[in-house]
Amino acid sequence: MPQEPQNQKYERRQESTRLTFRFGWATLFTGILIGALAVGFYNGIRSGDPHRLGSGLNQLFEKPVNAKESSMKQPSLTNEEPARTTFDFFTVLPEIERLIPEVSDNPNLLSEADKSVNSEKDGDIKDAQSYYMLQVASYNSESEAVQMKKKLTDVGFPASVQHISIQNQGDFFRVRIGPFFSMNSLEKVNDRLSSMKIDALRLKVSRP
């Protein structure tokens, strides 16, 4: 068998070396490129910047989760009571209305107030000089006041809405229960309200 010339063997080895060298560089370059892309994706996801590489994947995975969390956090407003305003004490008319203290605060004051109203309890409210009311809430919105009134009347309370205007404060719609002509009758209703977690203001109303 004839032997291959030495120069052909040398050229073949040189070509093999060149191919190996080129393949090695191509592999190295591909590895560097893949690594750079991976780092870019990772940094983009971590940064939160919507313009960074990889942020789209982060938003894609986060949106369904955020949407689910948002739907869970949204409270249902069906059948909920309207939010009470903080104007309860400020919407008491001091010239004709007086807050009645708790029994433990001044029992003598209560007995005198009860005595003054009891003398008129058999009369009509139009003729009475004073009577008691329970103020359940006060709102800026008439619709909220009407909603609260309906909730109270549905469970048996004789509620009403009274519109008042106070200088430098505006218009208010007060939800009230009454009138009462004795402290006993007022306290019975107030106890029922308390059992329903409703705190009402106890007022003595005098004719101007």
PDB file of C-alpha atoms in Angstrom:
ATOM      1  CA  MET A   1       0.000   0.000   0.000  1.00  0.00           C
ATOM      2  CA  PRO A   2       1.486   3.369  -0.950  1.00  0.00           C
ATOM      3  CA  GLN A   3       2.164   5.710   1.994  1.00  0.00           C
ATOM      4  CA  GLU A   4       0.674   9.181   2.204  1.00  0.00           C
ATOM      5  CA  PRO A   5       3.236  11.880   1.555  1.00  0.00           C
ATOM      6  CA  GLN A   6       4.479  13.717   4.644  1.00  0.00           C
ATOM      7  CA  ASN A   7       3.346  17.119   3.383  1.00  0.00           C
ATOM      8  CA  GLN A   8      -0.286  15.927   3.006  1.00  0.00           C
ATOM      9  CA  LYS A   9      -0.267  14.567   6.570  1.00  0.00           C
ATOM     10  CA  TYR A  10       1.069  17.883   7.835  1.00  0.00           C
ATOM     11  CA  GLU A  11      -1.580  19.889   5.944  1.00  0.00           C
ATOM     12  CA  ARG A  12      -4.365  17.655   7.284  1.00  0.00           C
ATOM     13  CA  ARG A  13      -3.126  18.113  10.856  1.00  0.00           C
ATOM     14  CA  GLN A  14      -2.944  21.865  10.335  1.00  0.00           C
ATOM     15  CA  GLU A  15      -6.520  21.954   8.991  1.00  0.00           C
ATOM     16  CA  SER A  16      -7.746  19.889  11.956  1.00  0.00           C
ATOM     17  CA  THR A  17      -5.994  22.257  14.352  1.00  0.00           C
ATOM     18  CA  ARG A  18      -7.584  25.279  12.676  1.00  0.00           C
ATOM     19  CA  LEU A  19     -11.063  23.713  12.845  1.00  0.00           C
ATOM     20  CA  THR A  20     -10.592  22.844  16.516  1.00  0.00           C
ATOM     21  CA  PHE A  21      -9.404  26.380  17.246  1.00  0.00           C
ATOM     22  CA  ARG A  22     -12.356  27.944  15.427  1.00  0.00           C
ATOM     23  CA  PHE A  23     -14.847  25.633  17.159  1.00  0.00           C
ATOM     24  CA  GLY A  24     -13.356  26.478  20.542  1.00  0.00           C
ATOM     25  CA  TRP A  25     -13.686  30.200  19.950  1.00  0.00           C
ATOM     26  CA  ALA A  26     -17.258  29.805  18.673  1.00  0.00           C
ATOM     27  CA  THR A  27     -18.181  27.782  21.756  1.00  0.00           C
ATOM     28  CA  LEU A  28     -16.571  30.349  24.046  1.00  0.00           C
ATOM     29  CA  PHE A  29     -18.349  33.252  22.328  1.00  0.00           C
ATOM     30  CA  THR A  30     -21.707  31.437  22.480  1.00  0.00           C
ATOM     31  CA  GLY A  31     -21.227  30.742  26.178  1.00  0.00           C
ATOM     32  CA  ILE A  32     -20.369  34.380  26.896  1.00  0.00           C
ATOM     33  CA  LEU A  33     -23.422  35.568  24.915  1.00  0.00           C
ATOM     34  CA  ILE A  34     -25.773  33.172  26.722  1.00  0.00           C
ATOM     35  CA  GLY A  35     -24.329  34.216  30.073  1.00  0.00           C
ATOM     36  CA  ALA A  36     -24.749  37.909  29.270  1.00  0.00           C
ATOM     37  CA  LEU A  37     -28.370  37.384  28.209  1.00  0.00           C
ATOM     38  CA  ALA A  38     -29.096  35.390  31.358  1.00  0.00           C
ATOM     39  CA  VAL A  39     -27.607  38.123  33.551  1.00  0.00           C
ATOM     40  CA  GLY A  40     -29.603  40.749  31.640  1.00  0.00           C
ATOM     41  CA  PHE A  41     -32.869  38.849  32.112  1.00  0.00           C
ATOM     42  CA  TYR A  42     -32.169  38.330  35.801  1.00  0.00           C
ATOM     43  CA  ASN A  43     -31.308  41.991  36.416  1.00  0.00           C
ATOM     44  CA  GLY A  44     -34.339  43.121  34.412  1.00  0.00           C
ATOM     45  CA  ILE A  45     -36.686  40.942  36.448  1.00  0.00           C
ATOM     46  CA  ARG A  46     -35.156  42.078  39.733  1.00  0.00           C
ATOM     47  CA  SER A  47     -35.063  45.803  38.875  1.00  0.00           C
ATOM     48  CA  GLY A  48     -38.792  46.280  38.244  1.00  0.00           C
ATOM     49  CA  ASP A  49     -37.982  48.674  35.375  1.00  0.00           C
ATOM     50  CA  PRO A  50     -40.545  47.985  32.604  1.00  0.00           C
ATOM     51  CA  HIS A  51     -37.945  48.960  29.956  1.00  0.00           C
ATOM     52  CA  ARG A  52     -35.259  46.532  31.136  1.00  0.00           C
ATOM     53  CA  LEU A  53     -34.651  43.176  29.516  1.00  0.00           C
ATOM     54  CA  GLY A  54     -36.675  40.449  31.205  1.00  0.00           C
ATOM     55  CA  SER A  55     -39.200  42.793  32.795  1.00  0.00           C
ATOM     56  CA  GLY A  56     -41.917  41.455  30.500  1.00  0.00           C
ATOM     57  CA  LEU A  57     -41.616  37.986  32.020  1.00  0.00           C
ATOM     58  CA  ASN A  58     -41.863  39.440  35.506  1.00  0.00           C
ATOM     59  CA  GLN A  59     -45.017  41.391  34.613  1.00  0.00           C
ATOM     60  CA  LEU A  60     -46.466  38.341  32.870  1.00  0.00           C
ATOM     61  CA  PHE A  61     -46.165  36.231  36.013  1.00  0.00           C
ATOM     62  CA  GLU A  62     -47.070  38.986  38.469  1.00  0.00           C
ATOM     63  CA  LYS A  63     -50.253  40.255  36.804  1.00  0.00           C
ATOM     64  CA  PRO A  64     -52.397  37.158  37.460  1.00  0.00           C
ATOM     65  CA  VAL A  65     -51.214  37.052  41.082  1.00  0.00           C
ATOM     66  CA  ASN A  66     -51.825  40.756  41.629  1.00  0.00           C
ATOM     67  CA  ALA A  67     -55.236  40.524  40.008  1.00  0.00           C
ATOM     68  CA  LYS A  68     -56.169  37.661  42.313  1.00  0.00           C
ATOM     69  CA  GLU A  69     -54.954  39.549  45.391  1.00  0.00           C
ATOM     70  CA  SER A  70     -56.849  42.678  44.328  1.00  0.00           C
ATOM     71  CA  SER A  71     -60.062  40.725  43.924  1.00  0.00           C
ATOM     72  CA  MET A  72     -59.618  39.236  47.391  1.00  0.00           C
ATOM     73  CA  LYS A  73     -58.965  42.623  49.012  1.00  0.00           C
ATOM     74  CA  GLN A  74     -61.982  44.361  47.480  1.00  0.00           C
ATOM     75  CA  PRO A  75     -64.667  44.394  50.202  1.00  0.00           C
ATOM     76  CA  SER A  76     -68.265  43.824  49.256  1.00  0.00           C
ATOM     77  CA  LEU A  77     -70.395  46.897  49.888  1.00  0.00           C
ATOM     78  CA  THR A  78     -73.654  44.973  49.668  1.00  0.00           C
ATOM     79  CA  ASN A  79     -75.821  45.446  52.752  1.00  0.00           C
ATOM     80  CA  GLU A  80     -73.062  47.281  54.600  1.00  0.00           C
ATOM     81  CA  GLU A  81     -73.917  50.249  56.753  1.00  0.00           C
ATOM     82  CA  PRO A  82     -72.896  53.649  55.370  1.00  0.00           C
ATOM     83  CA  ALA A  83     -69.751  55.000  56.960  1.00  0.00           C
ATOM     84  CA  ARG A  84     -70.608  57.224  59.896  1.00  0.00           C
ATOM     85  CA  THR A  85     -69.197  60.729  59.865  1.00  0.00           C
ATOM     86  CA  THR A  86     -67.270  62.282  62.732  1.00  0.00           C
ATOM     87  CA  PHE A  87     -69.746  65.142  63.076  1.00  0.00           C
ATOM     88  CA  ASP A  88     -71.970  63.611  65.755  1.00  0.00           C
ATOM     89  CA  PHE A  89     -70.928  65.967  68.540  1.00  0.00           C
ATOM     90  CA  PHE A  90     -70.527  68.956  66.256  1.00  0.00           C
ATOM     91  CA  THR A  91     -74.031  68.650  64.832  1.00  0.00           C
ATOM     92  CA  VAL A  92     -75.702  69.006  68.208  1.00  0.00           C
ATOM     93  CA  LEU A  93     -77.427  72.371  68.396  1.00  0.00           C
ATOM     94  CA  PRO A  94     -76.270  73.809  71.745  1.00  0.00           C
ATOM     95  CA  GLU A  95     -79.008  76.420  71.983  1.00  0.00           C
ATOM     96  CA  ILE A  96     -81.785  73.824  72.154  1.00  0.00           C
ATOM     97  CA  GLU A  97     -80.047  70.448  72.640  1.00  0.00           C
ATOM     98  CA  ARG A  98     -78.026  69.140  75.541  1.00  0.00           C
ATOM     99  CA  LEU A  99     -75.972  65.972  75.747  1.00  0.00           C
ATOM    100  CA  ILE A 100     -77.146  63.748  78.575  1.00  0.00           C
ATOM    101  CA  PRO A 101     -74.229  62.327  80.592  1.00  0.00           C
ATOM    102  CA  GLU A 102     -73.936  58.690  81.524  1.00  0.00           C
ATOM    103  CA  VAL A 103     -75.842  57.608  84.637  1.00  0.00           C
ATOM    104  CA  SER A 104     -72.615  56.944  86.520  1.00  0.00           C
ATOM    105  CA  ASP A 105     -71.409  60.495  85.783  1.00  0.00           C
ATOM    106  CA  ASN A 106     -74.181  62.441  87.485  1.00  0.00           C
ATOM    107  CA  PRO A 107     -77.257  60.485  88.639  1.00  0.00           C
ATOM    108  CA  ASN A 108     -78.796  63.558  90.309  1.00  0.00           C
ATOM    109  CA  LEU A 109     -78.707  65.475  87.052  1.00  0.00           C
ATOM    110  CA  LEU A 110     -80.448  62.618  85.288  1.00  0.00           C
ATOM    111  CA  SER A 111     -83.199  62.324  87.853  1.00  0.00           C
ATOM    112  CA  GLU A 112     -83.960  66.042  87.609  1.00  0.00           C
ATOM    113  CA  ALA A 113     -83.970  65.926  83.821  1.00  0.00           C
ATOM    114  CA  ASP A 114     -86.196  62.863  83.823  1.00  0.00           C
ATOM    115  CA  LYS A 115     -88.603  64.528  86.263  1.00  0.00           C
ATOM    116  CA  SER A 116     -88.926  67.633  84.086  1.00  0.00           C
ATOM    117  CA  VAL A 117     -89.802  65.611  81.016  1.00  0.00           C
ATOM    118  CA  ASN A 118     -92.025  63.075  82.768  1.00  0.00           C
ATOM    119  CA  SER A 119     -94.488  65.801  83.671  1.00  0.00           C
ATOM    120  CA  GLU A 120     -95.209  66.204  79.952  1.00  0.00           C
ATOM    121  CA  LYS A 121     -95.009  62.583  78.825  1.00  0.00           C
ATOM    122  CA  ASP A 122     -98.751  62.253  78.318  1.00  0.00           C
ATOM    123  CA  GLY A 123     -98.893  65.275  76.047  1.00  0.00           C
ATOM    124  CA  ASP A 124     -98.191  65.635  72.357  1.00  0.00           C
ATOM    125  CA  ILE A 125     -94.684  66.490  71.177  1.00  0.00           C
ATOM    126  CA  LYS A 126     -96.032  69.706  69.695  1.00  0.00           C
ATOM    127  CA  ASP A 127     -97.084  70.842  73.166  1.00  0.00           C
ATOM    128  CA  ALA A 128     -94.102  69.479  75.104  1.00  0.00           C
ATOM    129  CA  GLN A 129     -91.451  71.948  76.231  1.00  0.00           C
ATOM    130  CA  SER A 130     -88.728  69.281  76.200  1.00  0.00           C
ATOM    131  CA  TYR A 131     -88.200  65.659  75.230  1.00  0.00           C
ATOM    132  CA  TYR A 132     -85.421  63.140  74.586  1.00  0.00           C
ATOM    133  CA  MET A 133     -83.867  61.974  71.322  1.00  0.00           C
ATOM    134  CA  LEU A 134     -81.225  59.430  70.352  1.00  0.00           C
ATOM    135  CA  GLN A 135     -78.906  60.637  67.601  1.00  0.00           C
ATOM    136  CA  VAL A 136     -77.518  57.573  65.855  1.00  0.00           C
ATOM    137  CA  ALA A 137     -75.444  59.246  63.145  1.00  0.00           C
ATOM    138  CA  SER A 138     -74.855  62.401  61.145  1.00  0.00           C
ATOM    139  CA  TYR A 139     -73.930  62.513  57.458  1.00  0.00           C
ATOM    140  CA  ASN A 140     -73.009  65.012  54.789  1.00  0.00           C
ATOM    141  CA  SER A 141     -74.921  62.885  52.303  1.00  0.00           C
ATOM    142  CA  GLU A 142     -78.707  62.617  52.475  1.00  0.00           C
ATOM    143  CA  SER A 143     -78.658  59.246  50.694  1.00  0.00           C
ATOM    144  CA  GLU A 144     -76.417  57.752  53.391  1.00  0.00           C
ATOM    145  CA  ALA A 145     -78.702  59.088  56.093  1.00  0.00           C
ATOM    146  CA  VAL A 146     -81.749  57.604  54.374  1.00  0.00           C
ATOM    147  CA  GLN A 147     -79.929  54.283  54.061  1.00  0.00           C
ATOM    148  CA  MET A 148     -79.179  54.221  57.795  1.00  0.00           C
ATOM    149  CA  LYS A 149     -82.750  55.213  58.609  1.00  0.00           C
ATOM    150  CA  LYS A 150     -84.060  52.295  56.542  1.00  0.00           C
ATOM    151  CA  LYS A 151     -81.787  49.846  58.361  1.00  0.00           C
ATOM    152  CA  LEU A 152     -83.095  51.091  61.692  1.00  0.00           C
ATOM    153  CA  THR A 153     -86.761  51.056  60.717  1.00  0.00           C
ATOM    154  CA  ASP A 154     -86.362  47.551  59.285  1.00  0.00           C
ATOM    155  CA  VAL A 155     -85.476  46.286  62.777  1.00  0.00           C
ATOM    156  CA  GLY A 156     -88.250  48.214  64.503  1.00  0.00           C
ATOM    157  CA  PHE A 157     -86.747  51.580  65.485  1.00  0.00           C
ATOM    158  CA  PRO A 158     -88.835  54.734  64.818  1.00  0.00           C
ATOM    159  CA  ALA A 159     -86.004  56.525  63.012  1.00  0.00           C
ATOM    160  CA  SER A 160     -86.149  59.803  61.113  1.00  0.00           C
ATOM    161  CA  VAL A 161     -83.767  62.033  59.148  1.00  0.00           C
ATOM    162  CA  GLN A 162     -83.402  65.678  60.142  1.00  0.00           C
ATOM    163  CA  HIS A 163     -81.666  68.192  57.873  1.00  0.00           C
ATOM    164  CA  ILE A 164     -79.789  71.035  59.548  1.00  0.00           C
ATOM    165  CA  SER A 165     -77.459  73.787  58.322  1.00  0.00           C
ATOM    166  CA  ILE A 166     -74.632  74.973  60.561  1.00  0.00           C
ATOM    167  CA  GLN A 167     -72.775  78.182  59.805  1.00  0.00           C
ATOM    168  CA  ASN A 168     -69.233  77.652  58.461  1.00  0.00           C
ATOM    169  CA  GLN A 169     -69.765  73.874  58.515  1.00  0.00           C
ATOM    170  CA  GLY A 170     -72.441  73.193  55.930  1.00  0.00           C
ATOM    171  CA  ASP A 171     -75.466  70.922  55.710  1.00  0.00           C
ATOM    172  CA  PHE A 172     -75.893  67.727  57.710  1.00  0.00           C
ATOM    173  CA  PHE A 173     -78.454  64.949  57.779  1.00  0.00           C
ATOM    174  CA  ARG A 174     -78.975  63.546  61.266  1.00  0.00           C
ATOM    175  CA  VAL A 175     -80.442  60.095  61.815  1.00  0.00           C
ATOM    176  CA  ARG A 176     -82.451  60.119  65.034  1.00  0.00           C
ATOM    177  CA  ILE A 177     -84.768  57.923  67.066  1.00  0.00           C
ATOM    178  CA  GLY A 178     -87.508  59.377  69.221  1.00  0.00           C
ATOM    179  CA  PRO A 179     -89.015  61.403  70.733  1.00  0.00           C
ATOM    180  CA  PHE A 180     -88.991  59.908  74.233  1.00  0.00           C
ATOM    181  CA  PHE A 181     -90.720  61.445  77.230  1.00  0.00           C
ATOM    182  CA  SER A 182     -88.898  59.459  79.930  1.00  0.00           C
ATOM    183  CA  MET A 183     -85.349  58.289  80.485  1.00  0.00           C
ATOM    184  CA  ASN A 184     -86.598  54.734  80.993  1.00  0.00           C
ATOM    185  CA  SER A 185     -88.058  54.543  77.513  1.00  0.00           C
ATOM    186  CA  LEU A 186     -84.931  56.142  76.028  1.00  0.00           C
ATOM    187  CA  GLU A 187     -82.614  53.746  77.853  1.00  0.00           C
ATOM    188  CA  LYS A 188     -84.549  50.693  76.688  1.00  0.00           C
ATOM    189  CA  VAL A 189     -84.022  51.687  73.073  1.00  0.00           C
ATOM    190  CA  ASN A 190     -80.437  52.745  73.721  1.00  0.00           C
ATOM    191  CA  ASP A 191     -79.693  49.338  75.250  1.00  0.00           C
ATOM    192  CA  ARG A 192     -81.006  47.650  72.109  1.00  0.00           C
ATOM    193  CA  LEU A 193     -78.786  49.874  69.979  1.00  0.00           C
ATOM    194  CA  SER A 194     -75.781  49.061  72.150  1.00  0.00           C
ATOM    195  CA  SER A 195     -76.415  45.339  71.720  1.00  0.00           C
ATOM    196  CA  MET A 196     -76.200  45.985  67.958  1.00  0.00           C
ATOM    197  CA  LYS A 197     -72.847  47.786  68.417  1.00  0.00           C
ATOM    198  CA  ILE A 198     -74.428  51.177  67.691  1.00  0.00           C
ATOM    199  CA  ASP A 199     -73.388  54.074  69.923  1.00  0.00           C
ATOM    200  CA  ALA A 200     -75.973  56.839  69.989  1.00  0.00           C
ATOM    201  CA  LEU A 201     -75.902  60.304  71.512  1.00  0.00           C
ATOM    202  CA  ARG A 202     -78.546  60.868  74.190  1.00  0.00           C
ATOM    203  CA  LEU A 203     -80.014  64.329  73.858  1.00  0.00           C
ATOM    204  CA  LYS A 204     -82.485  66.428  75.767  1.00  0.00           C
ATOM    205  CA  VAL A 205     -84.220  68.789  73.361  1.00  0.00           C
ATOM    206  CA  SER A 206     -85.799  71.997  74.641  1.00  0.00           C
ATOM    207  CA  ARG A 207     -88.096  74.317  72.791  1.00  0.00           C
ATOM    208  CA  PRO A 208     -86.314  77.563  71.817  1.00  0.00           C
TER     209      PRO A 208
END
